CSV table of C-alpha atoms (C1' of nucleotides) in Angstrom, one decimal:
chain,number,residue,atom,x,y,z
A,1,MET,CA,109.3,-41.6,-4.0
A,2,PRO,CA,108.5,-39.8,-7.2
A,3,GLU,CA,105.7,-37.2,-7.5
A,4,LEU,CA,105.5,-33.7,-6.2
A,5,PRO,CA,104.2,-34.6,-2.7
A,6,GLU,CA,106.8,-37.2,-2.1
A,7,VAL,CA,109.6,-34.9,-3.3
A,8,ALA,CA,108.2,-32.2,-1.0
A,9,TYR,CA,108.6,-34.7,1.8
A,10,GLN,CA,112.2,-35.4,0.8
A,11,LYS,CA,112.9,-31.7,0.9
A,12,ILE,CA,111.6,-31.5,4.5
A,13,TYR,CA,113.7,-34.5,5.3
A,14,ILE,CA,116.9,-33.0,4.0
A,15,ASP,CA,116.1,-29.5,5.5
A,16,SER,CA,115.7,-31.0,8.9
A,17,THR,CA,118.8,-33.2,8.9
A,18,SER,CA,121.5,-32.1,6.4
A,19,LEU,CA,121.9,-28.4,6.0
A,20,HIS,CA,124.9,-26.4,7.1
A,21,GLN,CA,127.2,-29.3,7.8
A,22,LYS,CA,130.6,-29.8,6.2
A,23,ILE,CA,130.8,-32.8,3.9
A,24,VAL,CA,134.0,-34.7,4.8
A,25,ASP,CA,133.6,-37.8,2.6
A,26,VAL,CA,131.8,-38.7,-0.6
A,27,GLU,CA,131.0,-42.3,-1.8
A,28,LEU,CA,129.6,-42.8,-5.3
A,29,GLY,CA,127.5,-45.7,-6.6
A,30,ALA,CA,126.3,-46.9,-10.1
A,31,PRO,CA,127.8,-44.7,-12.8
A,32,LYS,CA,124.5,-44.5,-14.7
A,33,ILE,CA,123.0,-42.4,-11.9
A,34,PHE,CA,125.5,-39.6,-12.4
A,35,GLN,CA,124.8,-37.1,-15.2
A,36,ASN,CA,128.2,-35.3,-14.9
A,37,PRO,CA,131.6,-37.0,-14.6
A,38,GLN,CA,131.8,-38.8,-11.2
A,39,GLU,CA,135.0,-36.9,-10.4
A,40,GLU,CA,133.1,-33.7,-10.6
A,41,PHE,CA,130.7,-34.8,-7.9
A,42,LYS,CA,133.6,-35.6,-5.6
A,43,SER,CA,135.3,-32.3,-6.0
A,44,ALA,CA,132.1,-30.3,-5.9
A,45,LEU,CA,130.7,-31.9,-2.8
A,46,LEU,CA,133.8,-32.5,-0.7
A,47,ASP,CA,134.5,-29.8,1.8
A,48,ASN,CA,131.3,-28.1,0.8
A,49,GLU,CA,127.9,-27.8,2.6
A,50,PHE,CA,124.2,-27.5,1.7
A,51,THR,CA,122.8,-24.1,2.4
A,52,SER,CA,119.2,-24.4,1.2
A,53,THR,CA,116.8,-26.6,-0.9
A,54,THR,CA,114.4,-25.7,-3.7
A,55,GLN,CA,111.8,-27.9,-5.4
A,56,ILE,CA,110.5,-27.7,-9.0
A,57,GLY,CA,108.2,-30.5,-9.8
A,58,LYS,CA,109.9,-33.8,-9.3
A,59,TYR,CA,113.4,-32.2,-9.0
A,60,LEU,CA,115.1,-31.2,-5.8
A,61,PHE,CA,117.9,-28.6,-5.9
A,62,LEU,CA,120.4,-28.6,-3.1
A,63,GLU,CA,122.3,-25.3,-3.2
A,64,MET,CA,125.8,-25.3,-1.9
A,65,LYS,CA,128.0,-22.8,-0.1
A,66,LYS,CA,130.6,-22.7,-2.7
A,67,GLY,CA,128.3,-22.0,-5.6
A,68,ARG,CA,127.1,-25.1,-7.4
A,69,VAL,CA,123.8,-27.0,-7.1
A,70,LEU,CA,123.3,-30.7,-6.6
A,71,VAL,CA,120.1,-31.7,-8.4
A,72,ILE,CA,118.3,-34.9,-7.5
A,73,HIS,CA,115.6,-36.7,-9.5
A,74,PHE,CA,114.2,-39.6,-7.6
A,75,GLY,CA,113.0,-41.8,-10.5
A,76,MET,CA,110.4,-44.3,-9.3
A,77,THR,CA,112.1,-45.7,-6.2
A,78,GLY,CA,114.6,-43.0,-5.0
A,79,LYS,CA,114.7,-41.6,-1.5
A,80,MET,CA,117.1,-40.1,1.0
A,81,ASP,CA,118.3,-41.8,4.1
A,82,TYR,CA,120.0,-39.9,7.0
A,83,PHE,CA,121.6,-42.2,9.6
A,84,THR,CA,124.2,-42.4,12.3
A,85,HIS,CA,124.8,-46.2,12.4
A,86,ASN,CA,127.4,-47.9,10.3
A,87,GLU,CA,125.6,-50.0,7.7
A,88,VAL,CA,125.2,-48.2,4.4
A,89,HIS,CA,122.1,-49.2,2.5
A,90,LYS,CA,122.5,-51.8,-0.2
A,91,HIS,CA,121.2,-49.5,-2.9
A,92,ALA,CA,122.9,-46.3,-1.8
A,93,GLN,CA,124.1,-44.5,-4.9
A,94,LEU,CA,125.6,-41.5,-3.2
A,95,THR,CA,126.6,-41.4,0.4
A,96,LEU,CA,127.9,-38.2,2.1
A,97,THR,CA,129.6,-38.2,5.5
A,98,PHE,CA,129.2,-35.0,7.5
A,99,GLN,CA,131.7,-33.6,10.0
A,100,ASP,CA,129.9,-35.0,13.0
A,101,GLY,CA,130.0,-38.6,11.5
A,102,ALA,CA,126.3,-38.7,10.4
A,103,LYS,CA,125.7,-39.8,6.8
A,104,LEU,CA,123.2,-39.0,4.1
A,105,SER,CA,122.5,-41.5,1.3
A,106,PHE,CA,120.6,-41.3,-1.9
A,107,ILE,CA,118.9,-44.7,-2.1
A,108,CYS,CA,117.8,-45.9,-5.5
A,109,PRO,CA,117.2,-49.6,-6.0
A,110,ARG,CA,115.9,-49.5,-9.6
A,111,LYS,CA,118.5,-46.9,-10.7
A,112,PHE,CA,116.0,-44.8,-12.5
A,113,GLY,CA,117.0,-41.8,-10.4
A,114,LYS,CA,119.5,-39.2,-11.6
A,115,LEU,CA,122.0,-36.8,-10.0
A,116,PHE,CA,123.2,-33.7,-11.7
A,117,LEU,CA,125.5,-30.8,-10.9
A,118,ALA,CA,124.2,-27.5,-12.1
A,119,ASP,CA,125.6,-24.0,-12.1
A,120,SER,CA,122.2,-22.5,-11.2
A,121,ILE,CA,118.6,-23.6,-10.8
A,122,GLU,CA,117.5,-21.4,-13.7
A,123,THR,CA,119.9,-22.7,-16.2
A,124,PHE,CA,119.0,-26.3,-15.3
A,125,ARG,CA,115.3,-25.5,-15.5
A,126,GLU,CA,115.8,-24.2,-19.1
A,127,GLN,CA,117.9,-27.1,-20.2
A,128,GLN,CA,115.3,-29.6,-18.9
A,129,LYS,CA,112.4,-27.5,-20.2
A,130,LEU,CA,110.6,-27.7,-16.9
A,131,GLY,CA,107.2,-26.2,-16.6
A,132,PRO,CA,105.8,-24.3,-13.6
A,133,HIS,CA,105.7,-26.2,-10.3
A,134,ALA,CA,102.2,-27.6,-10.1
A,135,SER,CA,101.2,-26.3,-6.6
A,136,ASP,CA,102.4,-22.8,-7.4
A,137,ILE,CA,100.3,-22.2,-10.5
A,138,SER,CA,97.5,-19.7,-10.3
A,139,GLN,CA,94.0,-20.6,-11.6
A,140,LYS,CA,94.4,-17.9,-14.3
A,141,ASN,CA,97.7,-19.3,-15.5
A,142,PHE,CA,96.3,-22.8,-15.5
A,143,LEU,CA,93.4,-21.8,-17.7
A,144,GLN,CA,95.8,-20.1,-20.1
A,145,LEU,CA,98.0,-23.1,-20.3
A,146,PHE,CA,95.0,-25.3,-21.2
A,147,GLU,CA,93.9,-22.9,-24.0
A,148,SER,CA,96.8,-23.7,-26.2
A,149,LYS,CA,97.2,-27.4,-25.3
A,150,LYS,CA,95.7,-30.3,-27.3
A,151,GLY,CA,95.6,-34.1,-26.9
A,152,SER,CA,94.4,-36.3,-24.1
A,153,VAL,CA,94.0,-34.6,-20.7
A,154,LYS,CA,96.0,-37.3,-18.9
A,155,THR,CA,99.0,-37.0,-21.3
A,156,ALA,CA,99.0,-33.2,-20.8
A,157,LEU,CA,98.9,-33.3,-17.0
A,158,MET,CA,101.8,-35.8,-17.1
A,159,ASP,CA,103.9,-33.6,-19.4
A,160,GLN,CA,106.7,-32.1,-17.2
A,161,SER,CA,107.3,-29.3,-19.6
A,162,PHE,CA,103.7,-28.3,-19.4
A,163,ILE,CA,103.2,-28.6,-15.7
A,164,ALA,CA,106.0,-29.9,-13.4
A,165,GLY,CA,105.3,-32.4,-10.6
A,166,LEU,CA,102.3,-34.6,-11.5
A,167,GLY,CA,102.8,-38.3,-12.2
A,168,ASN,CA,100.7,-41.3,-13.0
A,169,LEU,CA,99.2,-41.8,-9.6
A,170,TYR,CA,97.9,-38.4,-8.9
A,171,VAL,CA,96.9,-37.6,-12.4
A,172,ASP,CA,94.5,-40.6,-12.1
A,173,GLU,CA,93.4,-39.2,-8.8
A,174,ILE,CA,92.7,-35.8,-10.1
A,175,LEU,CA,90.7,-37.0,-13.1
A,176,PHE,CA,88.8,-39.5,-11.0
A,177,GLN,CA,87.7,-36.8,-8.5
A,178,CYS,CA,86.7,-34.5,-11.5
A,179,GLY,CA,84.7,-37.2,-13.2
A,180,ILE,CA,86.7,-36.8,-16.4
A,181,HIS,CA,87.7,-39.8,-18.5
A,182,PRO,CA,91.5,-39.8,-18.9
A,183,LYS,CA,91.3,-40.1,-22.7
A,184,SER,CA,89.1,-37.0,-22.9
A,185,ARG,CA,90.6,-34.4,-25.3
A,186,ILE,CA,91.5,-31.1,-23.9
A,187,GLU,CA,89.7,-29.4,-26.8
A,188,ASN,CA,86.5,-30.9,-25.6
A,189,LEU,CA,86.7,-29.7,-22.0
A,190,ASN,CA,84.8,-26.5,-21.1
A,191,THR,CA,86.0,-23.8,-18.8
A,192,ASP,CA,84.2,-25.2,-15.8
A,193,GLU,CA,85.8,-28.6,-16.2
A,194,VAL,CA,89.3,-27.1,-16.5
A,195,THR,CA,88.6,-24.9,-13.4
A,196,ALA,CA,87.5,-28.0,-11.5
A,197,THR,CA,90.6,-29.8,-12.6
A,198,TYR,CA,92.7,-27.0,-11.3
A,199,LYS,CA,90.9,-27.0,-7.9
A,200,LYS,CA,91.1,-30.7,-7.5
A,201,MET,CA,94.8,-30.7,-8.4
A,202,GLN,CA,95.6,-28.1,-5.7
A,203,ASN,CA,93.5,-29.9,-3.2
A,204,ILE,CA,94.9,-33.3,-3.9
A,205,LEU,CA,98.5,-32.0,-3.8
A,206,LYS,CA,97.9,-30.3,-0.5
A,207,THR,CA,96.1,-33.3,1.0
A,208,VAL,CA,98.7,-35.9,-0.1
A,209,THR,CA,101.6,-33.6,1.0
A,210,LYS,CA,100.1,-33.4,4.4
A,211,ASN,CA,99.6,-37.2,4.4
A,212,LYS,CA,103.3,-37.7,3.6
A,213,SER,CA,104.7,-35.2,6.1
A,214,GLU,CA,102.2,-35.4,9.0
A,215,GLY,CA,100.9,-39.0,8.5
A,216,GLU,CA,97.3,-38.0,8.2
A,217,PRO,CA,95.6,-40.8,6.3
A,218,LEU,CA,94.1,-40.2,2.9
A,219,PRO,CA,90.3,-40.0,2.7
A,220,GLU,CA,88.6,-43.4,1.8
A,221,THR,CA,87.0,-41.6,-1.1
A,222,TYR,CA,90.3,-41.4,-2.9
A,223,LEU,CA,90.9,-43.6,-5.9
A,224,ARG,CA,94.3,-44.1,-4.5
A,225,SER,CA,92.9,-46.6,-1.9
A,226,HIS,CA,91.0,-48.6,-4.5
A,227,ARG,CA,93.4,-48.4,-7.4
A,228,SER,CA,93.3,-51.9,-8.9
A,229,CYS,CA,91.3,-53.8,-11.4
A,230,GLY,CA,87.8,-54.9,-10.3
A,231,GLU,CA,87.8,-52.9,-7.0
A,232,ASN,CA,84.6,-51.2,-6.1
A,233,CYS,CA,84.5,-47.5,-7.0
A,234,PRO,CA,84.4,-45.5,-3.7
A,235,ASN,CA,81.5,-43.6,-5.1
A,236,GLY,CA,79.4,-46.8,-5.0
A,237,LYS,CA,78.5,-47.6,-8.6
A,238,GLY,CA,81.1,-49.0,-10.9
A,239,LYS,CA,84.2,-51.2,-10.8
A,240,ILE,CA,87.6,-49.8,-11.4
A,241,GLU,CA,89.1,-50.6,-14.8
A,242,MET,CA,92.6,-50.3,-16.2
A,243,ILE,CA,93.5,-49.0,-19.6
A,244,LYS,CA,96.7,-47.6,-21.2
A,245,VAL,CA,97.0,-43.9,-21.7
A,246,GLY,CA,100.2,-42.3,-22.8
A,247,GLY,CA,101.8,-45.6,-22.3
A,248,ARG,CA,101.0,-45.7,-18.6
A,249,SER,CA,98.6,-47.9,-16.7
A,250,THR,CA,95.5,-45.8,-16.0
A,251,TYR,CA,92.9,-46.7,-13.4
A,252,PHE,CA,89.5,-45.1,-13.7
A,253,CYS,CA,85.8,-45.7,-13.0
A,254,PRO,CA,83.8,-46.0,-16.2
A,255,GLU,CA,80.6,-45.0,-14.4
A,256,CYS,CA,82.0,-41.8,-12.9
A,257,GLN,CA,84.3,-40.8,-15.7
A,258,LYS,CA,82.7,-40.3,-19.1
A,259,LEU,CA,84.6,-39.5,-22.2
A,260,LYS,CA,84.4,-35.9,-23.4
B,1,DC,C1',107.3,-67.7,-14.3
B,2,DC,C1',104.3,-63.6,-15.1
B,3,DG,C1',102.6,-59.0,-14.6
B,4,DC,C1',102.9,-54.9,-12.5
B,5,DA,C1',105.2,-50.7,-10.2
B,6,DT,C1',105.1,-43.3,-8.1
B,7,DG,C1',109.6,-42.0,-14.4
B,8,DT,C1',112.1,-40.7,-18.5
B,9,DT,C1',114.0,-41.3,-23.0
B,10,DT,C1',114.4,-43.0,-27.6
B,11,DG,C1',113.0,-44.7,-31.9
B,12,DC,C1',109.4,-45.5,-35.2
B,13,DG,C1',105.3,-44.7,-37.7
B,14,DG,C1',101.3,-42.0,-39.0
C,1,DC,C1',106.6,-30.7,-36.6
C,2,DC,C1',103.1,-33.0,-33.7
C,3,DC,C1',101.1,-37.0,-31.6
C,4,DG,C1',100.8,-41.7,-30.0
C,5,DC,C1',102.8,-46.0,-29.0
C,6,DA,C1',106.2,-49.6,-27.6
C,7,DA,C1',110.3,-50.7,-25.7
C,8,DA,C1',114.1,-50.1,-22.7
C,9,DC,C1',116.2,-49.2,-18.4
C,10,DA,C1',116.7,-52.4,-13.2
C,11,DT,C1',114.8,-54.3,-9.2
C,12,DG,C1',111.2,-56.0,-6.0
C,13,DC,C1',106.8,-57.7,-5.0
C,14,DG,C1',102.6,-60.5,-5.2
DNA sequence: CCGCATGTTTGCGG
DNA sequence: CCCGCAAACATGCG
């Protein structure tokens, strides 16, 4: 559940189930998930309660009544599970029991997720060198950011210290909808192209977030629905190809996306 | 068995 | 110092 829209959905999920309830039990899973000593998680969470949540990029911050902040990074397969039955999920890495008996688990099969305890959102943000939350950036700020950035456009958009929240799937989507080849160098993009990238980014994040939270299907014209080798491009001409950019599988249409 | 998967980090080389 | 690339992490799916 990893990129900005999925994390936004997890935020809504937690907000609507788990705020303002006293935590009466804490169960911990695989040690590698926990970025502070496991004992600290126990003592910080027990007898505490979540008061509000904040999202920056792919991170979710759960602020607590007694001061500290539980920070969740979902990795590739993490998600929350709120339940009132008795079977705890096989891959639960953290399970909290609330006073009314309901439970909230952090599920993470591949164990790429991480849990932190932070003193404040700001100090955590500085430590992790997190850039601005993608859907909050203004067009002006986006253009400024691109002025001083070099390298391939895909690598830049994936860089969490540059812009926080975009991942492999939606960067491919943005570049596809802009008609920009993912290996294009930022130095070679003109202002119109960067502006178009900004607009597509905002539009896609909004559309996908709505898709996650309200179940509205994604448009058929999205690369997302055709994202595998040899598929027909939704624009009608080419066939989707896969290359590696920044070490990640990158799907694109060679007809629609020319190298700049 | 093989390749691939929404992410991040580390080490190496240019 | 910057950039790019490969590998590693762990599990599931086709």
